[in-house]
Coordinates of C-alpha atoms and ligand atoms in Angstrom, one line a residue:
M49 CA -32.4 0.5 17.7
N50 CA -34.9 2.3 15.5
N51 CA -33.4 2.7 12.2
L52 CA -31.6 6.0 12.0
L53 CA -29.8 5.4 8.7
D54 CA -33.6 5.5 7.1
R55 CA -33.5 9.3 8.1
V56 CA -29.9 10.2 7.0
Q57 CA -30.5 13.1 4.4
S58 CA -28.1 13.9 1.6
T59 CA -26.1 16.9 2.3
M60 CA -24.2 18.7 -0.4
L61 CA -20.7 18.5 1.0
M62 CA -18.9 21.7 0.3
G63 CA -16.7 22.2 3.6
A64 CA -13.2 20.9 4.4
G65 CA -13.8 17.0 3.7
P66 CA -15.4 14.7 3.6
S67 CA -16.6 15.8 0.0
S68 CA -19.7 14.6 -1.7
V69 CA -19.5 11.1 -3.3
A70 CA -20.0 10.3 -6.9
P71 CA -23.1 7.9 -7.5
S72 CA -20.8 5.4 -9.1
T73 CA -18.3 5.4 -6.2
Y74 CA -21.5 4.4 -4.0
H75 CA -22.2 1.7 -6.4
A76 CA -18.7 0.4 -6.6
M77 CA -18.9 -0.1 -2.7
S78 CA -21.6 -2.0 -2.8
Q79 CA -20.4 -4.9 -4.9
P80 CA -20.0 -8.1 -3.4
T81 CA -17.5 -8.3 -0.6
L82 CA -14.4 -10.8 -1.8
G83 CA -11.9 -12.3 0.3
H84 CA -8.5 -10.5 0.7
M85 CA -6.6 -13.4 -1.0
D86 CA -9.0 -13.7 -3.8
P87 CA -7.1 -13.4 -7.1
F88 CA -9.8 -11.2 -8.6
F89 CA -9.3 -8.8 -5.5
I90 CA -5.6 -8.8 -5.7
R91 CA -6.3 -7.8 -9.5
I92 CA -8.4 -4.9 -8.3
M93 CA -5.8 -3.9 -5.9
D94 CA -2.8 -4.1 -8.8
E95 CA -4.6 -1.9 -10.7
L96 CA -5.7 0.6 -8.1
M97 CA -1.9 0.8 -7.2
T98 CA -1.1 1.5 -10.9
G99 CA -3.9 4.3 -10.8
L100 CA -2.6 5.9 -7.8
R101 CA 0.9 6.3 -9.2
V102 CA -0.2 8.4 -11.9
L103 CA -2.1 10.7 -9.4
F104 CA 0.9 10.8 -7.3
G105 CA 3.2 11.4 -10.5
T106 CA 5.5 8.4 -9.1
E107 CA 7.1 5.3 -10.6
N108 CA 7.6 4.1 -7.1
T109 CA 6.9 0.7 -6.8
L110 CA 5.7 0.8 -2.9
T111 CA 2.7 2.9 -3.7
I112 CA -0.5 1.4 -1.8
P113 CA -3.7 2.4 -0.2
L114 CA -3.5 2.1 3.7
S115 CA -6.5 1.1 5.6
G116 CA -7.2 4.0 7.5
T117 CA -7.9 8.0 6.9
G118 CA -5.3 10.7 6.1
S119 CA -3.8 10.8 9.4
L120 CA -2.9 7.2 9.3
G121 CA -0.7 8.2 6.1
M122 CA 0.9 11.0 8.1
E123 CA 1.6 8.4 11.1
A124 CA 2.9 5.8 8.6
S125 CA 5.5 8.4 6.8
F126 CA 7.1 9.3 10.0
V127 CA 6.7 6.0 12.0
N128 CA 8.7 4.1 9.2
L129 CA 11.4 6.9 9.0
V130 CA 12.0 8.3 12.3
E131 CA 14.1 6.9 15.0
Q132 CA 14.9 8.2 18.4
G133 CA 16.8 11.5 18.3
D134 CA 16.4 11.9 14.4
K135 CA 16.4 15.5 13.5
V136 CA 13.1 16.5 11.7
L137 CA 12.4 19.9 10.0
I138 CA 8.8 20.4 10.0
L139 CA 7.5 23.7 7.9
Q140 CA 4.2 24.7 9.6
N141 CA 1.6 27.2 8.4
G142 CA -1.5 25.5 9.7
V143 CA -3.4 22.6 11.8
F144 CA -1.8 19.9 9.7
G145 CA 1.7 21.0 10.2
V146 CA 1.0 21.1 13.9
R147 CA -0.3 17.6 13.6
M148 CA 3.0 16.6 12.2
V149 CA 5.1 18.0 14.9
E150 CA 2.8 16.1 17.2
V151 CA 3.5 12.9 15.5
A152 CA 7.2 13.2 15.1
T153 CA 7.7 14.6 18.7
R154 CA 6.0 11.3 19.9
L155 CA 8.3 9.3 18.1
G156 CA 11.1 10.8 19.7
A157 CA 12.5 12.6 16.9
Q158 CA 14.4 15.9 17.8
V159 CA 12.0 18.2 16.0
T160 CA 12.7 21.7 14.7
E161 CA 9.3 23.6 14.2
L162 CA 9.6 26.3 11.4
A163 CA 6.3 28.2 11.8
F164 CA 4.9 30.7 9.3
E165 CA 1.8 32.8 9.6
W166 CA -1.2 30.8 8.9
G167 CA -2.9 32.1 5.8
T168 CA 0.7 32.7 4.2
P169 CA 2.9 30.1 2.4
V170 CA 6.2 28.6 3.6
D171 CA 8.9 30.9 2.9
L172 CA 11.9 29.6 1.0
E173 CA 14.5 31.9 2.3
E174 CA 13.7 30.8 5.8
V175 CA 13.8 27.3 4.8
E176 CA 17.1 27.7 3.5
K177 CA 18.4 29.4 6.4
A178 CA 17.3 26.6 8.6
L179 CA 19.2 24.3 6.1
R180 CA 22.1 26.0 6.5
Q181 CA 22.2 26.0 10.3
D182 CA 21.7 22.2 10.9
T183 CA 21.4 18.9 9.0
F184 CA 18.2 17.3 8.9
K185 CA 17.3 13.5 8.0
I186 CA 13.8 14.6 7.2
V187 CA 12.0 17.6 6.2
A188 CA 8.3 17.6 5.8
V189 CA 5.5 20.0 4.6
V190 CA 1.8 20.0 3.8
M191 CA 1.4 21.0 0.0
A192 CA -2.3 21.9 0.4
E193 CA -3.1 23.2 4.0
T194 CA -6.9 22.5 4.4
S195 CA -6.9 24.7 7.5
T196 CA -6.2 28.0 5.8
G197 CA -6.4 27.4 2.2
V198 CA -2.8 28.0 1.2
L199 CA -0.7 26.0 -1.6
N200 CA 2.9 25.6 -0.3
P201 CA 5.8 25.7 -2.7
V202 CA 6.6 21.8 -2.7
K203 CA 8.7 21.6 -5.6
E204 CA 10.8 24.7 -4.7
I205 CA 11.3 23.2 -1.2
G206 CA 12.5 20.1 -2.8
E207 CA 15.3 21.8 -4.6
L208 CA 16.8 23.0 -1.4
L209 CA 17.1 19.6 -0.2
N210 CA 20.3 17.7 -0.4
E211 CA 20.7 14.1 -1.1
D212 CA 20.9 13.1 2.4
T213 CA 17.4 14.4 3.3
L214 CA 14.3 12.5 3.2
Y215 CA 11.2 14.7 1.9
I216 CA 7.8 14.0 3.3
V217 CA 5.0 15.6 1.7
D218 CA 1.2 15.6 3.1
A219 CA -1.0 15.6 -0.3
V220 CA -4.4 14.6 1.5
T221 CA -6.2 17.6 0.0
A222 CA -4.3 18.1 -3.1
I223 CA -4.5 14.5 -4.6
G224 CA -7.2 14.3 -7.5
G225 CA -7.5 18.2 -7.4
M226 CA -4.3 19.4 -8.8
P227 CA -1.1 17.8 -10.2
I228 CA 1.4 16.2 -8.0
E229 CA 4.8 15.2 -9.5
A230 CA 6.4 13.2 -6.3
D231 CA 9.4 11.8 -8.7
R232 CA 10.4 15.3 -10.3
W233 CA 9.9 17.1 -7.3
G234 CA 12.1 14.8 -5.0
I235 CA 9.5 13.5 -2.7
D236 CA 10.3 10.5 -0.6
V237 CA 6.9 9.7 1.1
C238 CA 3.9 11.5 -0.1
Y239 CA 0.5 10.5 1.6
A240 CA -3.2 11.4 0.7
G241 CA -6.6 10.6 1.7
S242 CA -9.9 9.3 0.1
Q243 CA -12.6 12.0 1.2
K244 CA -11.1 15.0 -0.3
C245 CA -10.8 15.6 -4.1
L246 CA -11.2 11.9 -4.6
S247 CA -14.6 12.1 -3.5
C248 CA -14.8 8.8 -2.0
P249 CA -15.8 8.3 1.6
P250 CA -13.2 8.5 4.4
G251 CA -11.1 5.4 5.0
A252 CA -8.2 4.9 2.6
S253 CA -5.0 6.6 2.6
P254 CA -2.8 6.2 -0.7
I255 CA 0.7 6.5 0.1
T256 CA 4.0 6.3 -1.9
F257 CA 7.6 5.6 -0.8
S258 CA 10.8 6.3 -3.1
P259 CA 13.4 3.7 -3.3
R260 CA 15.7 6.0 -1.0
A261 CA 13.0 5.9 1.6
I262 CA 12.9 2.2 1.5
E263 CA 16.6 2.3 1.8
A264 CA 16.1 4.3 4.8
I265 CA 13.6 2.0 6.4
K266 CA 16.0 -1.2 6.0
K267 CA 19.1 0.7 7.5
R268 CA 16.9 1.5 10.6
K269 CA 18.7 0.3 13.8
T270 CA 15.3 -0.4 15.6
K271 CA 12.2 -2.2 14.3
V272 CA 9.5 0.3 13.0
P273 CA 7.6 0.8 16.3
N274 CA 4.2 0.3 14.8
W275 CA 3.3 -3.2 13.3
Y276 CA 0.1 -2.2 11.4
V277 CA 2.0 0.4 9.1
D278 CA 5.1 -1.2 8.8
M279 CA 6.0 -0.6 5.2
M280 CA 8.1 -3.9 5.0
L281 CA 5.4 -6.0 6.3
L282 CA 2.9 -4.4 4.2
T283 CA 4.9 -4.9 0.8
E284 CA 4.8 -8.4 1.4
Y285 CA 1.0 -8.6 1.4
M286 CA 0.4 -5.9 -1.4
S287 CA 3.2 -6.7 -3.7
G288 CA 5.3 -9.6 -5.3
G289 CA 4.2 -13.3 -5.7
K290 CA 3.9 -14.2 -2.3
R291 CA 1.0 -11.9 -1.0
V292 CA 1.7 -12.9 2.7
Y293 CA -1.5 -12.3 5.1
H294 CA -1.0 -9.0 7.0
H295 CA -4.1 -7.4 7.8
T296 CA -7.8 -7.6 6.2
P297 CA -8.1 -4.6 4.1
P298 CA -11.8 -2.9 3.9
I299 CA -12.4 -4.6 0.7
N300 CA -15.6 -2.3 0.0
M301 CA -13.5 0.8 0.8
M302 CA -10.9 -0.4 -1.5
Y303 CA -13.6 -0.9 -4.4
G304 CA -14.8 2.7 -3.9
L305 CA -11.2 4.1 -4.0
Y306 CA -10.8 2.3 -7.1
Q307 CA -13.7 3.7 -8.8
A308 CA -12.8 7.0 -7.7
V309 CA -9.5 6.7 -9.3
L310 CA -11.0 5.3 -12.4
N311 CA -13.2 8.1 -12.7
I312 CA -10.5 10.6 -12.7
Q313 CA -8.8 8.5 -15.2
E314 CA -11.8 8.2 -17.6
E315 CA -12.8 12.1 -17.2
G316 CA -8.9 12.8 -17.7
P317 CA -6.8 14.4 -14.9
V318 CA -6.0 17.5 -16.7
K319 CA -9.6 18.4 -17.3
V320 CA -10.5 17.2 -13.5
F321 CA -7.7 20.0 -12.4
E322 CA -9.1 22.7 -14.7
R323 CA -12.5 22.0 -13.5
H324 CA -11.4 22.8 -9.9
V325 CA -9.9 26.0 -11.0
K326 CA -13.0 27.1 -12.9
A327 CA -15.2 26.3 -10.0
H328 CA -12.8 28.2 -7.8
E329 CA -12.8 31.2 -10.0
H330 CA -16.5 31.2 -10.4
L331 CA -16.9 31.1 -6.4
V332 CA -14.6 34.0 -5.9
E333 CA -16.2 36.1 -8.6
Q334 CA -19.9 35.5 -7.1
L335 CA -19.1 35.7 -3.4
G336 CA -16.9 38.6 -4.3
S337 CA -20.0 40.4 -5.7
L338 CA -21.5 40.0 -2.0
G339 CA -18.5 41.4 -0.5
W340 CA -16.6 38.6 0.4
T341 CA -12.7 38.2 0.0
L342 CA -10.1 35.4 0.3
L343 CA -7.7 35.1 3.1
V344 CA -4.8 34.0 1.0
D345 CA -3.1 36.2 -1.6
E346 CA -3.2 35.2 -5.4
P347 CA -0.5 32.8 -6.3
Y348 CA -0.9 30.7 -3.1
R349 CA -4.5 30.1 -3.1
L350 CA -5.9 26.4 -3.4
P351 CA -8.7 25.8 -6.1
M352 CA -10.3 23.1 -3.8
L353 CA -9.9 25.0 -0.4
N354 CA -11.3 28.6 -0.3
A355 CA -11.0 30.5 2.9
F356 CA -13.0 33.5 3.0
V357 CA -12.8 36.3 5.4
V358 CA -16.3 36.7 7.2
P359 CA -17.4 40.3 6.5
G360 CA -18.5 42.4 9.3
G361 CA -21.8 42.1 10.5
V362 CA -22.2 38.1 9.5
D363 CA -22.6 35.6 11.9
E364 CA -20.7 32.8 10.5
A365 CA -22.0 30.1 13.0
A366 CA -25.5 31.2 12.2
L367 CA -24.9 31.1 8.5
R368 CA -23.2 27.5 8.4
S369 CA -26.0 26.0 10.6
T370 CA -28.7 27.6 8.5
L371 CA -27.0 26.4 5.4
L372 CA -26.9 22.9 6.9
N373 CA -30.1 22.8 8.4
E374 CA -32.6 24.3 5.8
Y375 CA -30.4 24.2 2.5
H376 CA -28.7 20.9 3.4
I377 CA -25.3 22.3 2.3
E378 CA -22.3 21.9 4.6
I379 CA -19.4 24.5 4.7
S380 CA -16.5 24.5 7.4
A381 CA -15.6 26.7 10.2
G382 CA -12.1 28.3 10.6
L383 CA -9.7 26.4 13.0
G384 CA -7.5 27.6 15.8
A385 CA -6.6 31.3 15.6
L386 CA -8.9 31.5 12.4
A387 CA -11.9 30.2 14.1
G388 CA -14.8 32.6 13.7
K389 CA -12.8 34.7 11.3
I390 CA -13.1 32.5 8.0
V391 CA -15.3 29.9 6.7
R392 CA -13.7 27.4 4.6
I393 CA -15.6 26.4 1.3
G394 CA -14.6 23.3 -0.4
L395 CA -14.7 22.7 -4.0
M396 CA -13.5 18.8 -3.9
G397 CA -13.9 16.3 -6.8
Y398 CA -17.6 15.8 -7.4
N399 CA -18.7 19.3 -6.3
A400 CA -15.9 21.2 -8.0
K401 CA -18.4 22.4 -10.5
I402 CA -20.4 25.6 -11.4
E403 CA -23.8 24.1 -10.6
S404 CA -22.6 23.2 -7.2
V405 CA -21.3 26.7 -6.6
D406 CA -24.4 28.3 -7.7
R407 CA -26.5 26.5 -5.6
L408 CA -24.1 27.3 -2.5
V409 CA -24.2 31.1 -3.6
S410 CA -27.8 31.3 -4.2
A411 CA -28.3 29.9 -0.6
M412 CA -25.9 32.2 1.0
R413 CA -27.5 35.3 -1.0
Q414 CA -31.1 34.4 0.4
I415 CA -29.9 33.8 3.9
Ligands
PLP580 C1 -7.8 16.0 6.0 C2 -6.5 16.1 6.2 C3 -5.6 15.3 6.9 C4 -6.2 14.3 7.8 O1 -7.0 13.3 7.3 P1 -8.3 12.3 8.1 O2 -8.6 11.6 6.9 O3 -9.1 13.5 8.7 O4 -7.5 11.4 9.1 C5 -4.3 15.6 7.0 N1 -3.9 16.5 6.2 C6 -4.4 17.5 5.5 C7 -3.9 18.3 4.5 C8 -5.8 17.1 5.4 O5 -6.7 17.9 4.8

């Protein structure tokens, strides 16, 4: 091996994730590795869990970072709640809704998929109709659909659900970039990821379970079929006095997540969310003057993920590769049916600022 790492160049990450990492977070991750039972590490984890509760808008005791990426959060949500034959309603308007269907189906759930055109939000009337026709144990939706740039009406969907239904929400791209009110919106399981608006490298998935969700796990007739993310086992390691060994968490990853959450706390969450909106407005205005328009209509646009329709005559693949190779700026392609039709520009965490937008727009102008 000749050391390739010496030749990694810094790229400004303005795609669908991962996002650029704050220097303070890199610094945090290079601190000495402690043992996972070290009381000081446990103290760090306890504080981290408190910080995560604030970002989720919850008082749930069971709020922890899973050792894995956002998709592990999705797996953990379904694998703990679903038993063979359970009825699950998935509201799908993008790639991550499709992934939910895949995950729930593999667990033997009876899945009803309610699909909406990509680029449009979940339609509440359709949800109401589906809920009148059948009773579901679980309803699941993606809050910030990264594949399309759509914000779904998570609060309003929650208001349609009765007390017997468990509500799973994917907040991977939302966390740290916009307010989440898990308790007030009636969310039972909410999961997230470290590498979107938290601006931490990929590798940790914050997740929270409501007391109702925990009751549902305790009432299972069968064991949670996945040992690694069995929430009851994880609870014994992560909380309470016992701290029973379960697995060795990626210690330095947790330092990074701790710092990332601390950074938001220090700047002030409201200010952080406003910064995302301002950067988004600036980007829309600047690219608008170059003839670029957004895929998504006004009230459903995500500030942190901007899906732009590629104007006629623009070779989007060439644009992306020139941006990456010559300007060291990454933006993302469209996925599925939107491939070639849109590009996705992320304004997540560290790069949700005017200077970053200006650097990108100036490069795009030159190209
Ligand atoms: C990125 C993302 C995921 C998956 O996270 P990974 O870290 O790639 O596993 C899930 N849901 C949404 C909405 C995402 O944006």
